[in-house]
Coordinates of C-alpha atoms in Angstrom, one line a residue:
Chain L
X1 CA -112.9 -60.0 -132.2
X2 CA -115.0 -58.3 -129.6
X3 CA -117.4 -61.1 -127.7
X4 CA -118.7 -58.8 -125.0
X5 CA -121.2 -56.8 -126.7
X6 CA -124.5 -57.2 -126.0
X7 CA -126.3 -55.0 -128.4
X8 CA -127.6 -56.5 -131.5
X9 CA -125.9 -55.5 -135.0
X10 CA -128.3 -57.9 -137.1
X11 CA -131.6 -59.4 -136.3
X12 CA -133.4 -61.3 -138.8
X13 CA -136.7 -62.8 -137.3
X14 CA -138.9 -65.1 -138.8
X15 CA -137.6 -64.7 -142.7
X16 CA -139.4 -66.6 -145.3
X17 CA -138.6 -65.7 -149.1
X18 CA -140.1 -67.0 -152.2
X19 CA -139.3 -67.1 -156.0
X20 CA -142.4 -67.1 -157.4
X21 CA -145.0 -68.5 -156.1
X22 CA -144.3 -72.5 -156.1
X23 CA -140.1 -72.0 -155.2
X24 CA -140.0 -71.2 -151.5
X25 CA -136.2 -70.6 -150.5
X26 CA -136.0 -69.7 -147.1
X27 CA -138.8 -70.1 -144.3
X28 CA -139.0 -68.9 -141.1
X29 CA -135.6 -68.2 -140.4
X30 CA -134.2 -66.3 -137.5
X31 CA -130.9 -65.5 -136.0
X32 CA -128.9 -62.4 -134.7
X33 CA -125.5 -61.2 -134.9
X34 CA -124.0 -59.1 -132.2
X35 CA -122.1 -55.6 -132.9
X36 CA -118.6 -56.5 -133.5
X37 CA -118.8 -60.0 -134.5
X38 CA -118.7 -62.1 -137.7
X39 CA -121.7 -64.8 -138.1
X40 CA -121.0 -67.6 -140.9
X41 CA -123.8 -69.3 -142.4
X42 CA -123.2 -72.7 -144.0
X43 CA -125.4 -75.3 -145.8
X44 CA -126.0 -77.4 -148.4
X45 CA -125.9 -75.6 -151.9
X46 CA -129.1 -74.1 -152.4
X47 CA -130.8 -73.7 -149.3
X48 CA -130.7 -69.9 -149.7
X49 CA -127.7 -68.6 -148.0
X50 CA -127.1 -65.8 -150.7
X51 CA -130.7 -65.5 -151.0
X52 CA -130.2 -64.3 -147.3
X53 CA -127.6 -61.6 -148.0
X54 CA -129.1 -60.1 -150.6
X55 CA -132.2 -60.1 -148.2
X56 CA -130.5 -58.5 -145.8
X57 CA -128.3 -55.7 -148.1
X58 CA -131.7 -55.0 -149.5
X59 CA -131.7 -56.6 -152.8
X60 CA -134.6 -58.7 -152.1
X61 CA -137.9 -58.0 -150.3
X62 CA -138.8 -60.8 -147.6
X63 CA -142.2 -62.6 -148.2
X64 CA -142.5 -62.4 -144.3
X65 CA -140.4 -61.7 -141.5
X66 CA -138.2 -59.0 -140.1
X67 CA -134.6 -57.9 -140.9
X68 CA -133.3 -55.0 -138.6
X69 CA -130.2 -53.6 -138.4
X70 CA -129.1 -51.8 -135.0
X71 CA -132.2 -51.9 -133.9
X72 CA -134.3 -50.2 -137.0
X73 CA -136.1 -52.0 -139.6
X74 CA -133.8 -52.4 -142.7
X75 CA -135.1 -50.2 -145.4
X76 CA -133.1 -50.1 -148.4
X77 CA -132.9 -46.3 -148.8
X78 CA -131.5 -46.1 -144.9
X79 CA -128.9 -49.1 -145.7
X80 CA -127.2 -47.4 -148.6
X81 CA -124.0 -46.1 -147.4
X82 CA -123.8 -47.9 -144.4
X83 CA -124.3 -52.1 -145.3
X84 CA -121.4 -53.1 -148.1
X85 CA -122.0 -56.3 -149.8
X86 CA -118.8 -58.6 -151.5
X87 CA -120.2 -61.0 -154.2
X88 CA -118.0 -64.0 -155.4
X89 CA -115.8 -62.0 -158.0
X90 CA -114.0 -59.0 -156.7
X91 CA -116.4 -56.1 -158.0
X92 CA -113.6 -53.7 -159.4
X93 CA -114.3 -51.3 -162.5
X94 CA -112.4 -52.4 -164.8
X95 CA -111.5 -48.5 -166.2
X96 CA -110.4 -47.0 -163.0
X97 CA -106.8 -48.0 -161.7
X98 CA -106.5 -49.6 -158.3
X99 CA -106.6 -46.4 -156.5
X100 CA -109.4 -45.1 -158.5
X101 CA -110.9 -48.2 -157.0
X102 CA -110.5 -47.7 -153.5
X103 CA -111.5 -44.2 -153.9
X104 CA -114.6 -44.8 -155.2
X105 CA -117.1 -45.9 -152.0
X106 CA -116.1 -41.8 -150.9
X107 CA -117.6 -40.2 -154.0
X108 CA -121.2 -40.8 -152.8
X109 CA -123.0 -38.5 -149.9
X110 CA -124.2 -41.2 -148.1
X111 CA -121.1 -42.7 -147.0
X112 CA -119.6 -42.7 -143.8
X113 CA -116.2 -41.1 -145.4
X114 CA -114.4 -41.2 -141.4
X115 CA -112.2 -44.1 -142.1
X116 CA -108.7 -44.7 -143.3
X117 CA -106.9 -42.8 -145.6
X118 CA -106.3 -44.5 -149.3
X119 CA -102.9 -44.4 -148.4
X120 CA -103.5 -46.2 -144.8
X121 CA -105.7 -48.8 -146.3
X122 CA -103.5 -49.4 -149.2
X123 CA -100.8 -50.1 -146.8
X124 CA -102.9 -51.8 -144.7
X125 CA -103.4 -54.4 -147.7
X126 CA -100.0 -54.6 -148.4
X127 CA -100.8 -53.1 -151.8
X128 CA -98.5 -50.5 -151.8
X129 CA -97.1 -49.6 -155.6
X130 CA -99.8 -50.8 -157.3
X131 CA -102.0 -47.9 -156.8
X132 CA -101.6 -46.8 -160.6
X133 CA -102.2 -50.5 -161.9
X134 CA -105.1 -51.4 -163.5
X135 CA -107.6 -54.4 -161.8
X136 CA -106.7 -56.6 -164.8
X137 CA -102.7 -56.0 -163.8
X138 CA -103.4 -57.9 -160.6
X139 CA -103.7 -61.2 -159.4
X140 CA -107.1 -63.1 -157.6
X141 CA -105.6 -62.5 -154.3
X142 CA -104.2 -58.8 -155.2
X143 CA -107.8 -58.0 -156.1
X144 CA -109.7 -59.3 -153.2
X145 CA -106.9 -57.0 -151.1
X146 CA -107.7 -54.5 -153.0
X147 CA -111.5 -54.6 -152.2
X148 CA -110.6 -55.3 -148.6
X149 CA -109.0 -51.4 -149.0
X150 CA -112.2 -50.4 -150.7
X151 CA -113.9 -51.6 -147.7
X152 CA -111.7 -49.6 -145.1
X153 CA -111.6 -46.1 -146.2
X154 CA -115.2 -45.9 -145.7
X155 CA -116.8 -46.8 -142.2
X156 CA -119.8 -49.4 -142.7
X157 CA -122.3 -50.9 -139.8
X158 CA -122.4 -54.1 -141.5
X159 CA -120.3 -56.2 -143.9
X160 CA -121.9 -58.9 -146.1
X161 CA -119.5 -61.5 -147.6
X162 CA -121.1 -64.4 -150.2
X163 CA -117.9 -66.5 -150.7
X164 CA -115.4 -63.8 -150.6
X165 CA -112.7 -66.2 -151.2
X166 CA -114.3 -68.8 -153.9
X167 CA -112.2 -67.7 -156.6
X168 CA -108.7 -68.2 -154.8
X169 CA -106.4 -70.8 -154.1
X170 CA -106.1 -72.4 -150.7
X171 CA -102.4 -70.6 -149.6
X172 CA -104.3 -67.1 -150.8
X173 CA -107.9 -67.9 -149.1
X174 CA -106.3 -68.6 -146.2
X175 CA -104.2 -65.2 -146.1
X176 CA -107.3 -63.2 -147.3
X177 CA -109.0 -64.9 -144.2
X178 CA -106.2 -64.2 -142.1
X179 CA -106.0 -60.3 -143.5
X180 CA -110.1 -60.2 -143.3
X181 CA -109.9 -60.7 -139.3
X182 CA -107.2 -57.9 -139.2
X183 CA -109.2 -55.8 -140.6
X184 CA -112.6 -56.9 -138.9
X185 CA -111.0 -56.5 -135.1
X186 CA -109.4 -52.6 -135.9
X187 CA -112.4 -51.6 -137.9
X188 CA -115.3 -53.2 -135.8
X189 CA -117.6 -53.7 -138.1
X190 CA -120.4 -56.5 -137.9
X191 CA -119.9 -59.0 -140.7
X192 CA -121.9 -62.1 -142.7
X193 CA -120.0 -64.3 -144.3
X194 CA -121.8 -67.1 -146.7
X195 CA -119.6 -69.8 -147.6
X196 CA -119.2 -73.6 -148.5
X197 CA -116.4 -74.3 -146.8
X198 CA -116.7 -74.7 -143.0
X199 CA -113.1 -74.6 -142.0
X200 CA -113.4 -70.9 -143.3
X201 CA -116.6 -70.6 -141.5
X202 CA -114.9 -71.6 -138.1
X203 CA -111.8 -69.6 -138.9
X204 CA -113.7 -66.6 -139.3
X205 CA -116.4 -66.3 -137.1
X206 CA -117.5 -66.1 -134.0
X207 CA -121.0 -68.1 -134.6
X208 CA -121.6 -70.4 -137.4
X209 CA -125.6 -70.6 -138.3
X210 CA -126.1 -73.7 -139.7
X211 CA -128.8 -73.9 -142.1
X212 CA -131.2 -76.9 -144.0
X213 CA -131.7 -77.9 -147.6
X214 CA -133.8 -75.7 -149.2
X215 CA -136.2 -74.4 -148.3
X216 CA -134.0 -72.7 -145.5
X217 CA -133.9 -72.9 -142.1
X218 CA -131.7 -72.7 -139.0
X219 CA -131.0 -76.5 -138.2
X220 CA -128.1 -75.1 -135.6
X221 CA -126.3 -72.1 -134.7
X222 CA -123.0 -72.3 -133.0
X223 CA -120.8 -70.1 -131.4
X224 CA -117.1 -70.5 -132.1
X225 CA -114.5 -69.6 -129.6
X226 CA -110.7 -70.3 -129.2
X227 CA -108.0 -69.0 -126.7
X228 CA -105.4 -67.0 -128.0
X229 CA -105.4 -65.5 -131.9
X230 CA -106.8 -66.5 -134.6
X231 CA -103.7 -66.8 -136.9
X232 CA -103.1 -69.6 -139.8
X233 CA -101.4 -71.9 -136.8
X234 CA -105.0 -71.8 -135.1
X235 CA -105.6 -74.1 -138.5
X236 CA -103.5 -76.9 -137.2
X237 CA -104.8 -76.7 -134.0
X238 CA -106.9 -80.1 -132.4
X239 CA -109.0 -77.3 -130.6
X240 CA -110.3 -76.2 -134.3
X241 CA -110.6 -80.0 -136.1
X242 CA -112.9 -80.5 -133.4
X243 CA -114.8 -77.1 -133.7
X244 CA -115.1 -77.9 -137.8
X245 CA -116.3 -81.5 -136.9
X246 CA -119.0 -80.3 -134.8
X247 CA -120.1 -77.9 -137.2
X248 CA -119.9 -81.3 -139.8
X249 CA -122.2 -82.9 -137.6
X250 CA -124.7 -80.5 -137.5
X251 CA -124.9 -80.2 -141.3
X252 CA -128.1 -82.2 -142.7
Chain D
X1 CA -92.1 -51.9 -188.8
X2 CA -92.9 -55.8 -188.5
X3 CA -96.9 -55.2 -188.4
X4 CA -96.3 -53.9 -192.0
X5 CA -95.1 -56.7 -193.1
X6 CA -98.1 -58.8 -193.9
X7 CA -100.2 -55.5 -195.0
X8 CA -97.6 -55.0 -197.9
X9 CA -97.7 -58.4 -198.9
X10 CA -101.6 -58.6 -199.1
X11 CA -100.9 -55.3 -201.4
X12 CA -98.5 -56.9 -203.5
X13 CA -100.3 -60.0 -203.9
X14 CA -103.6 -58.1 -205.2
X15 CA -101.8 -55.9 -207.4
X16 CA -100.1 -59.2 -208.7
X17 CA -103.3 -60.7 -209.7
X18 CA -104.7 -57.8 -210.8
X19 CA -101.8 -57.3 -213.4
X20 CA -102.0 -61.3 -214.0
X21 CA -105.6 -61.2 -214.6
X22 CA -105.1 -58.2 -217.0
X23 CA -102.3 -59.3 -218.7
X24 CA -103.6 -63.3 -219.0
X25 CA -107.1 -62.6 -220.4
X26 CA -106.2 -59.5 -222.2
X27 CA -108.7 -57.1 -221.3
X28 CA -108.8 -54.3 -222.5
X29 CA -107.4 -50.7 -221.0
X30 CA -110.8 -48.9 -220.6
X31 CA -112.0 -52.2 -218.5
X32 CA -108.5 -53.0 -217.1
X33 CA -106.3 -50.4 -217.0
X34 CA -102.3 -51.0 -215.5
X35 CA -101.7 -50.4 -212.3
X36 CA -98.9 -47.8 -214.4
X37 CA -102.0 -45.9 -215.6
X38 CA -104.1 -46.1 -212.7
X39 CA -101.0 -44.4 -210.6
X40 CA -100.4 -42.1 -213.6
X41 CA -104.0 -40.8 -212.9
X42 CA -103.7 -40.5 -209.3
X43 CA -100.3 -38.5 -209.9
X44 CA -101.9 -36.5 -212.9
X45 CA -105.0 -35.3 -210.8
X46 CA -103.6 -35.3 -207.1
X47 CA -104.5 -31.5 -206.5
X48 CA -108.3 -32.2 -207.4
X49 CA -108.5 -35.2 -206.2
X50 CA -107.3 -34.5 -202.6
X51 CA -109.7 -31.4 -202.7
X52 CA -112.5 -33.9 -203.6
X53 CA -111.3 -36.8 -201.1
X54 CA -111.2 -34.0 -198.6
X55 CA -115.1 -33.0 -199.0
X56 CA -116.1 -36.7 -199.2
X57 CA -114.2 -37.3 -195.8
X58 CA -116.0 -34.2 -194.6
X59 CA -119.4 -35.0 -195.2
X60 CA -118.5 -38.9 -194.1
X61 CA -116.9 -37.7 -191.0
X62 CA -120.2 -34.8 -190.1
X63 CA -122.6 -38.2 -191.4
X64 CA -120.6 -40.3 -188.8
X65 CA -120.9 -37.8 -186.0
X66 CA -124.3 -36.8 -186.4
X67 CA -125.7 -41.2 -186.6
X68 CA -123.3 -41.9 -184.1
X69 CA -124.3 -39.0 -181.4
X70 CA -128.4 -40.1 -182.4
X71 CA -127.5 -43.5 -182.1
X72 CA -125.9 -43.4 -178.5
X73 CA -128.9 -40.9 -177.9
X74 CA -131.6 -42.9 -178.9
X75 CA -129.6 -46.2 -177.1
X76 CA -129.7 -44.1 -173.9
X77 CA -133.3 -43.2 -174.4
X78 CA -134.4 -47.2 -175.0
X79 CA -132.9 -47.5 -171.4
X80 CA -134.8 -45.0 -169.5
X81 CA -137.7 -46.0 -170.8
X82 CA -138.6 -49.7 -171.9
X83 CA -142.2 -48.0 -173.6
X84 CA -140.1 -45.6 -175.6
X85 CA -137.8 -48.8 -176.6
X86 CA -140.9 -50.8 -177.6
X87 CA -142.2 -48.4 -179.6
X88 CA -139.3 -46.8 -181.5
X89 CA -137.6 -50.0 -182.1
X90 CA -139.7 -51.6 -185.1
X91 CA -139.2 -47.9 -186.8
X92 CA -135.1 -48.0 -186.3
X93 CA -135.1 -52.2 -187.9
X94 CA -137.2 -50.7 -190.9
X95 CA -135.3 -48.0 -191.7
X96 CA -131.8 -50.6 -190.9
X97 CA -134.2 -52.9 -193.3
X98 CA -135.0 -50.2 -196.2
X99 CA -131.8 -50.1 -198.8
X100 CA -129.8 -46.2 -198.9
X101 CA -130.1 -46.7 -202.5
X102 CA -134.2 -46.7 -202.3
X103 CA -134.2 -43.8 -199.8
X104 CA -131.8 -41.9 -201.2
X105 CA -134.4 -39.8 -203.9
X106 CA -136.3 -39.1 -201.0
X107 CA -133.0 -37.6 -198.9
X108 CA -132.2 -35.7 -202.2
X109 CA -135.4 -34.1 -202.4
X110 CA -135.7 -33.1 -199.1
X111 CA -132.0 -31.8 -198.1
X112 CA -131.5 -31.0 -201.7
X113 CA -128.2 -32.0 -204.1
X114 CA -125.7 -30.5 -202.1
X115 CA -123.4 -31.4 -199.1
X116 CA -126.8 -31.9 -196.5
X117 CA -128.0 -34.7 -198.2
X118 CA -125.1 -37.2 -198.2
X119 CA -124.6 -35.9 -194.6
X120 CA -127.8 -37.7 -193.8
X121 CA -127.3 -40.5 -195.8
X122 CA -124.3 -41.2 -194.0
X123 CA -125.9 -40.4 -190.7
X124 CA -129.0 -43.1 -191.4
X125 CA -126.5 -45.4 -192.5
X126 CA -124.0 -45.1 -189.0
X127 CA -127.4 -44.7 -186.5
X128 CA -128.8 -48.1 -186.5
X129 CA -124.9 -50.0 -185.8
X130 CA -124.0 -47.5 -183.0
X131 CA -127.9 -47.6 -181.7
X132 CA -127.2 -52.0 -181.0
X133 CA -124.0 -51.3 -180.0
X134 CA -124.4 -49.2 -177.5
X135 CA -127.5 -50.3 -176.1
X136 CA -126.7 -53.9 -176.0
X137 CA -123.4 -52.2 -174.0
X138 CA -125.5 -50.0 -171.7
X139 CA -127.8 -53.1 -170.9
X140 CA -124.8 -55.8 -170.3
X141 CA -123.5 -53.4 -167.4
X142 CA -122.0 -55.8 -164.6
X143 CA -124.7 -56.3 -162.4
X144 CA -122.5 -56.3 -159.4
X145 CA -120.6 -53.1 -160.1
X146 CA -124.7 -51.8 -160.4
X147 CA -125.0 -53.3 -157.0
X148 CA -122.0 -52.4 -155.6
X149 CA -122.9 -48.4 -156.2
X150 CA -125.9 -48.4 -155.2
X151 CA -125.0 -49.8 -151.9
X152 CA -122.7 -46.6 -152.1
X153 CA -125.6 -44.3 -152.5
X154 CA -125.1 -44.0 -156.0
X155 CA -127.6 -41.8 -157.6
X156 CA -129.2 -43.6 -161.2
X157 CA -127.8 -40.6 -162.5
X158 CA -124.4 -41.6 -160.7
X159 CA -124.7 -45.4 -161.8
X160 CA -124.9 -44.2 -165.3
X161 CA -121.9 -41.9 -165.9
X162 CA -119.5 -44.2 -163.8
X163 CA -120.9 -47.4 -164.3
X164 CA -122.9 -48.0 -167.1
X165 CA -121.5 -45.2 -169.7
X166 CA -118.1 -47.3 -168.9
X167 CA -118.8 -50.4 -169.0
X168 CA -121.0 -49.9 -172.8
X169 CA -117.6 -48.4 -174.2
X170 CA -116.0 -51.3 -175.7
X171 CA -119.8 -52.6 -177.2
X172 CA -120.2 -48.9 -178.3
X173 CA -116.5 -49.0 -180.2
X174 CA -117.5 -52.1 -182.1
X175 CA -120.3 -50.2 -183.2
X176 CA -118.5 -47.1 -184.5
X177 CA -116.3 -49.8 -186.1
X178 CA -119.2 -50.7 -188.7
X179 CA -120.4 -47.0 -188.7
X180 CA -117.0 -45.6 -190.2
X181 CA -116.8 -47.1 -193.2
X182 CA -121.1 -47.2 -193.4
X183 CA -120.5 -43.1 -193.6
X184 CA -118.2 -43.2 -196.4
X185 CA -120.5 -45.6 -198.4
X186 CA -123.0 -43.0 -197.4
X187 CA -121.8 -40.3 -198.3
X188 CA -119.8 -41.7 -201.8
X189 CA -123.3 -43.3 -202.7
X190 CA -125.3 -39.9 -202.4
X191 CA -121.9 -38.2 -204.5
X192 CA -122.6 -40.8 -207.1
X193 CA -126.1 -40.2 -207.4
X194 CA -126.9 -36.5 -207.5
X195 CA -123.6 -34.1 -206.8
X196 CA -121.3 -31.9 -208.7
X197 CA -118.5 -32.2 -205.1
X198 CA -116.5 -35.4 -203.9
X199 CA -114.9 -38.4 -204.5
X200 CA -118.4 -40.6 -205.8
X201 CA -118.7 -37.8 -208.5
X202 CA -115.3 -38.2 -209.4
X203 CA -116.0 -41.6 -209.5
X204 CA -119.4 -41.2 -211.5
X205 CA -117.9 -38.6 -213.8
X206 CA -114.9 -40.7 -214.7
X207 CA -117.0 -43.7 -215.6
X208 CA -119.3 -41.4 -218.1
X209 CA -116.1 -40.3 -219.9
X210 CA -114.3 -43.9 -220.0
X211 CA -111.5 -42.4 -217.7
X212 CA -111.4 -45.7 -216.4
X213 CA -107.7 -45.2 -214.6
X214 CA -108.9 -42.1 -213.0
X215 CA -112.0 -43.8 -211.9
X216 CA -109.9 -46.6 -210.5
X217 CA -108.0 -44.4 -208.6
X218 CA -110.6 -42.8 -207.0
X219 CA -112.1 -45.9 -206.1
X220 CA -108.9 -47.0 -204.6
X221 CA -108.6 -43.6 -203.0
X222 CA -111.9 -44.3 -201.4
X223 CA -111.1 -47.7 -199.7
X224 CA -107.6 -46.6 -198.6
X225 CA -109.3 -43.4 -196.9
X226 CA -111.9 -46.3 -195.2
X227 CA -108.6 -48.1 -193.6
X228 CA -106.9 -45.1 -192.3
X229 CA -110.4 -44.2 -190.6
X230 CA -110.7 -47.4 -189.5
X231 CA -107.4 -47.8 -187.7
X232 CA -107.7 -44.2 -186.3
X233 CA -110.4 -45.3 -185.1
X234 CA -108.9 -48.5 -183.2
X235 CA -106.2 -46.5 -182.0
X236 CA -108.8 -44.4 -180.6
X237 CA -110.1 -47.5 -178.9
X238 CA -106.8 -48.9 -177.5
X239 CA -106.8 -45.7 -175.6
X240 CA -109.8 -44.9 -174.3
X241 CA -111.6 -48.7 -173.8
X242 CA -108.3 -50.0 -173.2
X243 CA -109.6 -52.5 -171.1
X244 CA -111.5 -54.0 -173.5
X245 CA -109.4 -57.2 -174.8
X246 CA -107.3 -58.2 -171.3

């Protein structure tokens, strides 16, 4: 993963979102992402950490506060096409075979339609002679690679993950992982990922925003690096215990 | 070959107690008839009564299309428009609420005797189960898939044919399940009624002149016509909502 870009992919300055009048989620929260590189945010369950991506893909309007996205104010009619957001379930229509599938981000205008071919990213996924099967003739993990094509035959700025992997098992979270920085570092997109689990969180990105109970604010942020890959070995590695306990630390 | 197993035991067991029944009370042939004589009928009339089934599947088929297309219609109306919805909605419950057999002298007087008006009465009677069916299916749309196109770009009028029309399929197919055999009641109750054409007048006719086998027939005639539409119709469904029960 690229750390030596400078310019901004994601800025999110002073963020406060309510539910309501009386149920305040998030306050005052700010943080930035660089181009290139994946930020985790991790906290205690509910202190707003979906709340936050569907803030910034333009789900949600912010009470107060600014989200901007290479450098323009995040309006939802500019994000379309160009911010992709994975929810907890793989999102796959149900009717449309796998190919069908990955096909389907290129049917609209707006997207950027320069990236791999279906072909490429079915390969890429290690999906190859499934194209003609149907979502419900895969497995958890065969979906989630299936997405993970989805995502790279179309070219997006930024790449919003709320616990991508929840639904797996540990061997099959950990390759997804493994297959999600593959395709991070050769497509260069920018990338949130929300999760519980902060070995994930160090394993995947390159700064881990640690956040407090609800209502949500930064308590930390941390930037993660390591020498050398980050492969599954990096997992058994002292050099990312003590990343993950650090992170543990910070947690409220 | 297995599958038809069980079908043709449930056969043989009802036409078992039938004769039983017959046979143990001794009722008599005009309220009971054999299932010898009720064949015998079937066999003696086959030409006019497959000419009359044939009309009464017409006019049960045209009734189902006709409900069925206003009912998706309608359904896709009550989504653009929540107002529309509110106010068309206590309409559509009273005429689900109102019996066929209380409307029906209204039907007959104002699409006459003929083939129209048991056209409409099947159509009222297949309109309100395909109008809950496929709104409630248009309405439970996965709101991630929603999401996920619109991310894309998606136009509403994209979202709707490749996400929501989808997705409502296997809801709208249960409807048209309790629509099918709704139009044959439809249309055999306006035949029986007020009609000189179709299987309900056969029915009506033979229960005037105590031709009580013939009159069975045509009632069985009736329900086994309801079951091949029906299964048609789920074979239908396994191929185009396939997805529907993995």
């Amino acid at each position: 993963m690229a750390e030596n870009s400078n310019s901004e992919s994601l800025t999110v300055r002073d963020l406060s979102f309510s539910f309501g009048k009386k149920l305040k989620v998030l306050t005052n929260l700010s943080f930035s992402l660089n181009q290139e590189e994946v930020l985790a945010l991790v906290g205690p369950s509910g202190c707003g950490k979906t709340t936050i991506a569907r803030l910034i893909g333009g789900f949600l309007s912010p009470a107060s506060g600014e989200i901007r996205i290479n450098g323009t104010s995040a309006e939802k009619e500019e994000l379309k096409g160009t911010v992709a957001l994975f929810s907890q379930a793989p999102t796959l229509l149900p009717w449309r075979t796998m190919e069908g599938n990955i096909r389907l981000p290129l049917e609209f205008e707006k997207v950027d339609r320069s990236g791999a071919s279906i072909d490429e990213a079915v390969e890429t996924v290690g999906l190859m002679g499934f194209e003609k099967s149907y979502p419900d003739q895969l497995s958890g993990g065969m979906k989630q690679r299936a997405v993970f094509a989805r995502l790279i035959v179309a070219e997006h700025k930024l790449v919003l993950l709320d616990e991508p992997f929840s639904s797996l098992d540990d061997f099959s979270r950990q390759e997804m992982g493994q297959l999600f920085i593959e395709i991070q570092r050769s497509r260069k997109f920018a990338a949130v990922i929300v999760t519980h689990s902060i070995e994930e969180a160090v394993f995947l990105a390159n700064k881990v925003v640690v956040l407090s109970a609800r209502p949500g604010q930064v308590v930390s942020e941390h930037r993660i690096s390591f020498e050398g890959p980050r492969t599954r070995e990096l997992l058994k590695k002292q050099e990312f215990f003590n990343e993950v306990q650090k992170i543990r630390s910070l947690l409220p | 070959m297995r599958k038809l197993v069980p079908i043709l035991v449930g056969f043989a067991v009802c036409a078992g107690i039938w004769e039983a029944v017959r046979v143990g009370l001794k009722l008599p042939e005009v309220v009971s008839p054999s299932l010898v004589s009720i064949a015998g009928a079937l066999g003696d009339k086959a030409g006019y009564l497959f000419l009359e089934l044939l009309f009464t599947i017409g006019e049960s088929l045209a009734g189902f299309l006709i409900g069925s297309t206003l009912g998706c219609f309608v359904a896709f109306l009550f989504i653009l428009s929540t107002f529309f919805r509110q106010a068309a909605y206590p309409i559509a419950l009273m005429i689900k609420a109102t019996p066929l057999i209380a409307m029906a002298p209204v039907v007959i007087l104002w699409f006459g005797s003929g083939l129209l008006s048991k056209v409409v009465m099947s159509s009222i009677l297949c309109f309100f189960p395909v109008l809950v069916a496929c709104f409630d299916g248009l309405r439970s749309t996965n709101q991630s898939v929603v999401e996920l196109l619109d991310m894309y770009g998606a136009t509403k009028s994209q979202i709707f044919w490749k996400a929501r029309i989808p997705s409502a399929l296997p809801s709208l197919f249960s409807g048209l399940k309790v629509a099918l055999p709704m139009a044959l009641v439809g249309a055999v109750i306006g035949e029986y009624l007020s009609a000189t054409r179709g299987i309900g007048y056969v029915i009506a006719n033979s229960s005037y002149h105590l031709k009580t086998p013939l009159m069975y027939g045509a009632l069985f005639l009736v329900s086994a016509t309801g079951l091949i539409l029906f299964l048609a119709l789920i074979l239908m469904e396994k191929k185009i909502a396939f997805w529907k029960d993995k």
